[in-house]
Amino acid sequence: MRFGLLGTGYWAVETQGTALADHPEAELVGVWGRDPEKTRAVADRFGITAYDDPDALIADVDAVSIALPPDVQAELATRAASAGRHLLLDKPLSLTIAAADQVVAAVEKNDVASVVFFTSRFQQPVEEFIREAVTTGGWQGARAERFASIYGDNGPYADSAWRKEAGGLWDVGPHALAVLLGVLGMPISVTALSGPNGTTHVLVKHMLGAVSSLTLTLEAPPALTGTSTVFHGTEGAVLVPEHETTSVEAFGSAISQLVQAARHRAPHPCGVHFGRLIVAVLEAAETSIKEGRTVTL
C-alpha cells in the first residue's frame, strides 16, 4: 500500500514515518507539511518526495497517514477520503463533532478503510485484556488516570499550540477512553469539572449502567506523572497490564490492520466511527465544564 505522510513534527517522523518506512506491506512515497523546510528535511531522511501541495500527494498514493493538529487533520482526512484514499489517523479525530461527522461521511460515501491510532489499542497485552474483560463481564466501573508533564524545555511537545489550548482532556483523554469504551461500552452521559494543574475530571455513564472516571492533565508535577486504568466489578478490581510495546511497534500494528481492513473492506473497531464517538465524549465534557451540568449523548 502506497502511503503519503501528512505532517513533519516529532510524532510524524519518529513514530509514523519510521514505522511506515520499515513496514513490509507499506511503501512510504512522499511527505507534505506546513513548513517547506521541515518537509524537505523529512523527505531527505526517508529518501522520499517532498510535496508542496497536500492534494498532489493524496493523488499519488493509496492511503494517507496524518500527524497534524486535530483541526487540520480533519479537513485533510475528509479531502483524502473524498479522493478514495484510506485513512490512518492520529487521535483525536477532530476537535468538534461537526468536523468528525464530515470525515465519517466521506469515509462512508467512498467506502475507504480507516484506523484512528489510540496507542494502547494496538499493544497486544492491552487488546488481550479488553477481549478477556468483555468476555468476563460484570464490570461496575473503571478509573483511568493520565498524569503527564509535557511542557518541559526538552519535551518534543513543549511548543504544541493545540495541546496548550485543548489540554489533557483532548490529548491523553482519547487514550483512556479508547480502553474504557472498549470494555464498558456505549457512553450515554458525561459530567466534568476542571481542577488544579490543568486537570480535567470526567465521569462517564455507560449504557449498561457502569460509571467510569477519568483524571487527565498534561501539567502534572514531575513527582505525580504516571498512568493507570483499573476496572472493578463482581470479581474485584483489575489493573490493565503495563506494556513494553514501543509507539513505533504499535503503529506498525495499526498499519497492518489498516491494510487488512482495506483488503477485506471490513470496518475496523478503531475506525472513524469510534473516533467520532470519542470526540462526542470530549466535546460533552467541555460543555459540562462550561455550563455546569451533565450532558446527555
mmCIF file of C-alpha atoms in Angstrom:
data_model
loop_
_atom_site.group_PDB
_atom_site.id
_atom_site.type_symbol
_atom_site.label_atom_id
_atom_site.label_comp_id
_atom_site.label_asym_id
_atom_site.label_seq_id
_atom_site.Cartn_x
_atom_site.Cartn_y
_atom_site.Cartn_z
ATOM 1 C CA MET A 1 0.000 0.000 0.000
ATOM 2 C CA ARG A 2 1.468 3.344 -1.075
ATOM 3 C CA PHE A 3 1.349 5.866 1.780
ATOM 4 C CA GLY A 4 1.690 9.617 1.925
ATOM 5 C CA LEU A 5 2.724 11.186 5.229
ATOM 6 C CA LEU A 6 0.990 14.430 6.154
ATOM 7 C CA GLY A 7 2.949 16.155 8.914
ATOM 8 C CA THR A 8 6.587 16.827 9.764
ATOM 9 C CA GLY A 9 6.644 17.081 13.571
ATOM 10 C CA TYR A 10 8.234 14.786 16.121
ATOM 11 C CA TRP A 11 5.393 12.240 16.127
ATOM 12 C CA ALA A 12 5.140 12.258 12.340
ATOM 13 C CA VAL A 13 8.847 11.496 11.954
ATOM 14 C CA GLU A 14 9.793 9.363 14.945
ATOM 15 C CA THR A 15 6.639 7.223 15.068
ATOM 16 C CA GLN A 16 4.597 7.332 11.879
ATOM 17 C CA GLY A 17 7.332 7.865 9.313
ATOM 18 C CA THR A 18 9.690 5.401 10.971
ATOM 19 C CA ALA A 19 7.014 2.697 11.178
ATOM 20 C CA LEU A 20 5.878 3.238 7.594
ATOM 21 C CA ALA A 21 9.430 3.150 6.235
ATOM 22 C CA ASP A 22 10.100 -0.187 7.960
ATOM 23 C CA HIS A 23 6.778 -1.919 7.270
ATOM 24 C CA PRO A 24 6.802 -4.800 4.753
ATOM 25 C CA GLU A 25 3.271 -4.022 3.487
ATOM 26 C CA ALA A 26 3.737 -0.258 3.175
ATOM 27 C CA GLU A 27 5.659 1.962 0.785
ATOM 28 C CA LEU A 28 6.243 5.491 2.065
ATOM 29 C CA VAL A 29 6.402 7.568 -1.111
ATOM 30 C CA GLY A 30 6.034 11.214 -0.093
ATOM 31 C CA VAL A 31 5.550 13.787 2.639
ATOM 32 C CA TRP A 32 3.783 17.123 2.922
ATOM 33 C CA GLY A 33 3.981 19.596 5.781
ATOM 34 C CA ARG A 34 3.070 23.178 6.533
ATOM 35 C CA ASP A 35 6.758 24.153 6.772
ATOM 36 C CA PRO A 36 8.557 23.589 3.434
ATOM 37 C CA GLU A 37 11.994 23.424 5.074
ATOM 38 C CA LYS A 38 10.890 20.714 7.516
ATOM 39 C CA THR A 39 9.151 18.893 4.663
ATOM 40 C CA ARG A 40 12.394 18.721 2.693
ATOM 41 C CA ALA A 41 14.294 17.521 5.768
ATOM 42 C CA VAL A 42 11.808 14.687 6.366
ATOM 43 C CA ALA A 43 11.891 13.743 2.686
ATOM 44 C CA ASP A 44 15.694 13.581 2.788
ATOM 45 C CA ARG A 45 15.648 11.442 5.922
ATOM 46 C CA PHE A 46 13.399 8.786 4.389
ATOM 47 C CA GLY A 47 14.501 9.133 0.768
ATOM 48 C CA ILE A 48 11.034 10.138 -0.438
ATOM 49 C CA THR A 49 9.465 13.021 -2.355
ATOM 50 C CA ALA A 50 8.702 16.362 -0.709
ATOM 51 C CA TYR A 51 5.355 17.772 -1.833
ATOM 52 C CA ASP A 52 4.311 21.406 -1.626
ATOM 53 C CA ASP A 53 0.620 20.578 -2.197
ATOM 54 C CA PRO A 54 -1.215 18.051 0.008
ATOM 55 C CA ASP A 55 -3.754 17.258 -2.691
ATOM 56 C CA ALA A 56 -0.960 16.345 -5.112
ATOM 57 C CA LEU A 57 0.396 13.874 -2.554
ATOM 58 C CA ILE A 58 -3.094 12.491 -1.908
ATOM 59 C CA ALA A 59 -3.493 11.925 -5.658
ATOM 60 C CA ASP A 60 -0.298 9.854 -5.825
ATOM 61 C CA VAL A 61 -0.979 7.334 -3.026
ATOM 62 C CA ASP A 62 -3.394 4.654 -1.828
ATOM 63 C CA ALA A 63 -3.550 5.873 1.785
ATOM 64 C CA VAL A 64 -2.538 8.799 3.954
ATOM 65 C CA SER A 65 -1.016 8.763 7.406
ATOM 66 C CA ILE A 66 -1.736 12.026 9.223
ATOM 67 C CA ALA A 67 0.169 13.520 12.152
ATOM 68 C CA LEU A 68 -1.144 17.069 12.362
ATOM 69 C CA PRO A 69 -3.233 19.102 14.841
ATOM 70 C CA PRO A 70 -6.756 17.643 15.012
ATOM 71 C CA ASP A 71 -8.484 20.534 13.257
ATOM 72 C CA VAL A 72 -6.006 20.363 10.370
ATOM 73 C CA GLN A 73 -6.205 16.563 10.311
ATOM 74 C CA ALA A 74 -9.993 16.506 9.999
ATOM 75 C CA GLU A 75 -10.021 18.733 6.930
ATOM 76 C CA LEU A 76 -7.279 16.797 5.150
ATOM 77 C CA ALA A 77 -8.778 13.435 6.115
ATOM 78 C CA THR A 78 -12.084 14.494 4.570
ATOM 79 C CA ARG A 79 -10.297 15.514 1.368
ATOM 80 C CA ALA A 80 -8.308 12.275 1.261
ATOM 81 C CA ALA A 81 -11.330 10.045 1.852
ATOM 82 C CA SER A 82 -13.279 12.002 -0.770
ATOM 83 C CA ALA A 83 -10.470 11.143 -3.190
ATOM 84 C CA GLY A 84 -10.850 7.441 -2.326
ATOM 85 C CA ARG A 85 -7.783 7.177 -0.087
ATOM 86 C CA HIS A 86 -7.626 5.019 3.027
ATOM 87 C CA LEU A 87 -7.001 6.805 6.332
ATOM 88 C CA LEU A 88 -4.509 6.148 9.134
ATOM 89 C CA LEU A 89 -5.232 8.959 11.576
ATOM 90 C CA ASP A 90 -3.989 10.234 14.905
ATOM 91 C CA LYS A 91 -6.165 10.888 17.924
ATOM 92 C CA PRO A 92 -8.340 12.805 18.471
ATOM 93 C CA LEU A 93 -10.065 12.571 15.118
ATOM 94 C CA SER A 94 -11.056 16.252 15.329
ATOM 95 C CA LEU A 95 -11.851 18.966 17.859
ATOM 96 C CA THR A 96 -15.590 19.133 17.075
ATOM 97 C CA ILE A 97 -18.344 16.656 16.322
ATOM 98 C CA ALA A 98 -19.209 18.631 13.189
ATOM 99 C CA ALA A 99 -15.723 18.099 11.750
ATOM 100 C CA ALA A 100 -15.732 14.425 12.777
ATOM 101 C CA ASP A 101 -19.058 13.952 11.009
ATOM 102 C CA GLN A 102 -17.555 15.275 7.778
ATOM 103 C CA VAL A 103 -14.759 12.698 7.952
ATOM 104 C CA VAL A 104 -17.227 9.891 8.704
ATOM 105 C CA ALA A 105 -19.479 10.935 5.822
ATOM 106 C CA ALA A 106 -16.549 10.964 3.370
ATOM 107 C CA VAL A 107 -15.383 7.525 4.540
ATOM 108 C CA GLU A 108 -18.881 6.065 4.168
ATOM 109 C CA LYS A 109 -19.558 7.662 0.787
ATOM 110 C CA ASN A 110 -16.283 6.481 -0.739
ATOM 111 C CA ASP A 111 -16.060 3.089 1.019
ATOM 112 C CA VAL A 112 -12.500 3.552 2.267
ATOM 113 C CA ALA A 113 -10.847 1.900 5.263
ATOM 114 C CA SER A 114 -9.958 3.915 8.349
ATOM 115 C CA VAL A 115 -7.987 3.434 11.546
ATOM 116 C CA VAL A 116 -7.580 6.000 14.324
ATOM 117 C CA PHE A 117 -4.391 5.324 16.267
ATOM 118 C CA PHE A 118 -5.099 5.082 20.001
ATOM 119 C CA THR A 119 -1.687 3.763 21.027
ATOM 120 C CA SER A 120 -2.708 1.259 23.700
ATOM 121 C CA ARG A 121 -5.392 -0.290 21.475
ATOM 122 C CA PHE A 122 -2.589 -1.510 19.219
ATOM 123 C CA GLN A 123 -0.494 -3.001 22.021
ATOM 124 C CA GLN A 124 -1.153 -6.726 22.282
ATOM 125 C CA PRO A 125 -1.357 -7.031 26.122
ATOM 126 C CA VAL A 126 -3.997 -4.297 26.290
ATOM 127 C CA GLU A 127 -6.044 -5.714 23.429
ATOM 128 C CA GLU A 128 -5.936 -9.159 25.035
ATOM 129 C CA PHE A 129 -7.080 -7.628 28.312
ATOM 130 C CA ILE A 130 -10.009 -5.901 26.605
ATOM 131 C CA ARG A 131 -11.143 -9.121 24.886
ATOM 132 C CA GLU A 132 -10.963 -11.076 28.132
ATOM 133 C CA ALA A 133 -12.673 -8.310 30.116
ATOM 134 C CA VAL A 134 -15.584 -8.173 27.669
ATOM 135 C CA THR A 135 -15.970 -11.948 27.936
ATOM 136 C CA THR A 136 -15.802 -11.858 31.743
ATOM 137 C CA GLY A 137 -18.359 -9.047 32.152
ATOM 138 C CA GLY A 138 -19.768 -7.952 35.493
ATOM 139 C CA TRP A 139 -17.899 -4.637 35.469
ATOM 140 C CA GLN A 140 -19.479 -1.867 37.514
ATOM 141 C CA GLY A 141 -16.998 0.831 36.584
ATOM 142 C CA ALA A 142 -13.412 1.874 35.994
ATOM 143 C CA ARG A 143 -10.909 4.560 36.938
ATOM 144 C CA ALA A 144 -8.372 5.949 34.469
ATOM 145 C CA GLU A 145 -5.585 8.360 35.420
ATOM 146 C CA ARG A 146 -3.291 10.065 32.943
ATOM 147 C CA PHE A 147 -0.840 12.393 34.706
ATOM 148 C CA ALA A 148 1.539 13.735 32.058
ATOM 149 C CA SER A 149 4.042 16.579 32.152
ATOM 150 C CA ILE A 150 4.932 17.598 28.594
ATOM 151 C CA TYR A 151 5.886 21.267 28.783
ATOM 152 C CA GLY A 152 9.462 20.929 29.983
ATOM 153 C CA ASP A 153 12.191 22.653 27.983
ATOM 154 C CA ASN A 154 13.351 19.424 26.361
ATOM 155 C CA GLY A 155 9.959 17.894 25.652
ATOM 156 C CA PRO A 156 9.081 17.228 21.986
ATOM 157 C CA TYR A 157 5.571 18.634 22.531
ATOM 158 C CA ALA A 158 6.509 21.660 24.643
ATOM 159 C CA ASP A 159 5.584 24.054 21.828
ATOM 160 C CA SER A 160 2.419 22.268 20.711
ATOM 161 C CA ALA A 161 -0.134 25.078 20.411
ATOM 162 C CA TRP A 162 -3.185 22.848 20.099
ATOM 163 C CA ARG A 163 -2.227 20.832 23.196
ATOM 164 C CA LYS A 164 -1.756 24.004 25.244
ATOM 165 C CA GLU A 165 -5.213 25.176 24.203
ATOM 166 C CA ALA A 166 -7.095 21.870 24.415
ATOM 167 C CA GLY A 167 -5.225 20.350 27.382
ATOM 168 C CA GLY A 168 -5.076 16.826 28.691
ATOM 169 C CA LEU A 169 -8.788 16.232 28.052
ATOM 170 C CA TRP A 170 -8.186 16.157 24.298
ATOM 171 C CA ASP A 171 -4.605 14.852 24.223
ATOM 172 C CA VAL A 172 -4.455 11.970 26.717
ATOM 173 C CA GLY A 173 -8.213 11.648 27.212
ATOM 174 C CA PRO A 174 -8.696 9.727 23.932
ATOM 175 C CA HIS A 175 -6.172 7.090 25.027
ATOM 176 C CA ALA A 176 -8.044 6.489 28.275
ATOM 177 C CA LEU A 177 -11.473 6.499 26.635
ATOM 178 C CA ALA A 178 -10.401 4.046 23.943
ATOM 179 C CA VAL A 179 -9.788 1.429 26.638
ATOM 180 C CA LEU A 180 -12.783 2.326 28.832
ATOM 181 C CA LEU A 181 -15.295 2.239 25.981
ATOM 182 C CA GLY A 182 -13.722 -0.949 24.665
ATOM 183 C CA VAL A 183 -14.783 -2.745 27.858
ATOM 184 C CA LEU A 184 -17.751 -0.811 29.275
ATOM 185 C CA GLY A 185 -19.459 0.046 26.004
ATOM 186 C CA MET A 186 -21.537 2.935 24.769
ATOM 187 C CA PRO A 187 -21.435 6.197 26.774
ATOM 188 C CA ILE A 188 -24.778 7.889 27.437
ATOM 189 C CA SER A 189 -23.930 10.888 29.641
ATOM 190 C CA VAL A 190 -20.911 12.925 30.721
ATOM 191 C CA THR A 191 -20.147 15.177 33.700
ATOM 192 C CA ALA A 192 -16.853 17.041 34.059
ATOM 193 C CA LEU A 193 -15.004 19.505 36.295
ATOM 194 C CA SER A 194 -11.688 21.327 35.965
ATOM 195 C CA GLY A 195 -9.061 21.213 38.712
ATOM 196 C CA PRO A 196 -5.535 22.428 39.547
ATOM 197 C CA ASN A 197 -2.575 21.957 37.192
ATOM 198 C CA GLY A 198 -4.787 21.929 34.114
ATOM 199 C CA THR A 199 -6.540 18.794 35.342
ATOM 200 C CA THR A 200 -9.893 17.648 33.993
ATOM 201 C CA HIS A 201 -12.074 15.210 35.962
ATOM 202 C CA VAL A 202 -14.675 13.327 33.920
ATOM 203 C CA LEU A 203 -17.478 10.924 34.841
ATOM 204 C CA VAL A 204 -18.995 8.822 32.068
ATOM 205 C CA LYS A 205 -22.226 6.834 32.460
ATOM 206 C CA HIS A 206 -22.356 3.819 30.152
ATOM 207 C CA MET A 207 -25.444 2.268 28.605
ATOM 208 C CA LEU A 208 -25.286 -0.941 30.648
ATOM 209 C CA GLY A 209 -25.071 1.001 33.943
ATOM 210 C CA ALA A 210 -21.328 1.182 34.656
ATOM 211 C CA VAL A 211 -19.699 4.506 35.501
ATOM 212 C CA SER A 212 -16.103 5.330 34.600
ATOM 213 C CA SER A 213 -13.988 8.201 35.900
ATOM 214 C CA LEU A 214 -11.037 9.911 34.239
ATOM 215 C CA THR A 215 -8.418 12.263 35.682
ATOM 216 C CA LEU A 216 -6.383 13.909 32.927
ATOM 217 C CA THR A 217 -3.619 16.504 32.735
ATOM 218 C CA LEU A 218 -0.559 17.488 30.730
ATOM 219 C CA GLU A 219 0.737 19.714 33.535
ATOM 220 C CA ALA A 220 1.264 17.272 36.400
ATOM 221 C CA PRO A 221 4.058 17.920 38.928
ATOM 222 C CA PRO A 222 7.007 15.684 37.984
ATOM 223 C CA ALA A 223 6.538 13.543 41.097
ATOM 224 C CA LEU A 224 2.952 12.758 40.066
ATOM 225 C CA THR A 225 3.443 11.628 36.465
ATOM 226 C CA GLY A 226 2.149 8.216 35.503
ATOM 227 C CA THR A 227 -0.810 6.343 34.046
ATOM 228 C CA SER A 228 -3.122 3.623 35.278
ATOM 229 C CA THR A 229 -6.507 2.117 34.437
ATOM 230 C CA VAL A 230 -8.405 -0.075 36.906
ATOM 231 C CA PHE A 231 -11.687 -1.875 36.260
ATOM 232 C CA HIS A 232 -13.824 -3.008 39.179
ATOM 233 C CA GLY A 233 -16.789 -5.345 39.377
ATOM 234 C CA THR A 234 -18.162 -8.551 40.832
ATOM 235 C CA GLU A 235 -14.776 -10.273 40.706
ATOM 236 C CA GLY A 236 -12.881 -7.417 42.370
ATOM 237 C CA ALA A 237 -10.514 -4.824 40.895
ATOM 238 C CA VAL A 238 -8.213 -5.492 37.938
ATOM 239 C CA LEU A 239 -5.389 -3.270 36.709
ATOM 240 C CA VAL A 240 -4.918 -3.030 32.950
ATOM 241 C CA PRO A 241 -1.476 -4.535 32.309
ATOM 242 C CA GLU A 242 1.595 -2.427 31.710
ATOM 243 C CA HIS A 243 3.072 -2.782 28.264
ATOM 244 C CA GLU A 244 6.540 -2.574 26.794
ATOM 245 C CA THR A 245 5.483 -2.132 23.179
ATOM 246 C CA THR A 246 7.045 0.972 21.644
ATOM 247 C CA SER A 247 4.948 3.526 19.792
ATOM 248 C CA VAL A 248 6.674 2.524 16.540
ATOM 249 C CA GLU A 249 5.793 -1.141 17.076
ATOM 250 C CA ALA A 250 2.196 -0.237 17.948
ATOM 251 C CA PHE A 251 1.919 1.981 14.870
ATOM 252 C CA GLY A 252 3.283 -0.879 12.790
ATOM 253 C CA SER A 253 0.382 -2.984 14.032
ATOM 254 C CA ALA A 254 -2.025 -0.196 13.050
ATOM 255 C CA ILE A 255 -0.551 -0.174 9.532
ATOM 256 C CA SER A 256 -1.057 -3.936 9.235
ATOM 257 C CA GLN A 257 -4.637 -3.648 10.426
ATOM 258 C CA LEU A 258 -5.438 -0.823 8.004
ATOM 259 C CA VAL A 259 -4.050 -2.882 5.127
ATOM 260 C CA GLN A 260 -6.235 -5.821 6.170
ATOM 261 C CA ALA A 261 -9.306 -3.618 6.593
ATOM 262 C CA ALA A 262 -8.790 -2.182 3.104
ATOM 263 C CA ARG A 263 -8.156 -5.607 1.590
ATOM 264 C CA HIS A 264 -11.314 -7.149 3.055
ATOM 265 C CA ARG A 265 -13.443 -3.979 3.032
ATOM 266 C CA ALA A 266 -14.141 -4.579 6.725
ATOM 267 C CA PRO A 267 -14.733 -1.767 9.259
ATOM 268 C CA HIS A 268 -12.105 -1.530 11.985
ATOM 269 C CA PRO A 269 -13.130 -1.315 15.686
ATOM 270 C CA CYS A 270 -10.982 1.838 15.984
ATOM 271 C CA GLY A 271 -12.136 3.388 12.724
ATOM 272 C CA VAL A 272 -13.546 6.870 12.267
ATOM 273 C CA HIS A 273 -16.937 5.927 13.749
ATOM 274 C CA PHE A 274 -15.222 5.040 17.045
ATOM 275 C CA GLY A 275 -13.077 8.154 16.720
ATOM 276 C CA ARG A 276 -16.226 10.234 16.299
ATOM 277 C CA LEU A 277 -17.748 8.671 19.431
ATOM 278 C CA ILE A 278 -14.713 9.678 21.487
ATOM 279 C CA VAL A 279 -14.886 13.229 20.118
ATOM 280 C CA ALA A 280 -18.523 13.320 21.259
ATOM 281 C CA VAL A 281 -17.495 12.399 24.821
ATOM 282 C CA LEU A 282 -14.714 15.016 24.853
ATOM 283 C CA GLU A 283 -16.976 17.729 23.479
ATOM 284 C CA ALA A 284 -19.630 16.820 26.047
ATOM 285 C CA ALA A 285 -17.029 17.125 28.833
ATOM 286 C CA GLU A 286 -16.130 20.615 27.621
ATOM 287 C CA THR A 287 -19.802 21.584 27.600
ATOM 288 C CA SER A 288 -20.295 20.151 31.090
ATOM 289 C CA ILE A 289 -17.422 22.249 32.464
ATOM 290 C CA LYS A 290 -18.626 25.437 30.782
ATOM 291 C CA GLU A 291 -22.289 25.044 31.684
ATOM 292 C CA GLY A 292 -22.057 23.187 34.992
ATOM 293 C CA ARG A 293 -24.360 20.325 34.028
ATOM 294 C CA THR A 294 -24.465 16.699 32.969
ATOM 295 C CA VAL A 295 -24.570 16.327 29.178
ATOM 296 C CA THR A 296 -26.601 13.540 27.603
ATOM 297 C CA LEU A 297 -25.182 11.955 24.462
#
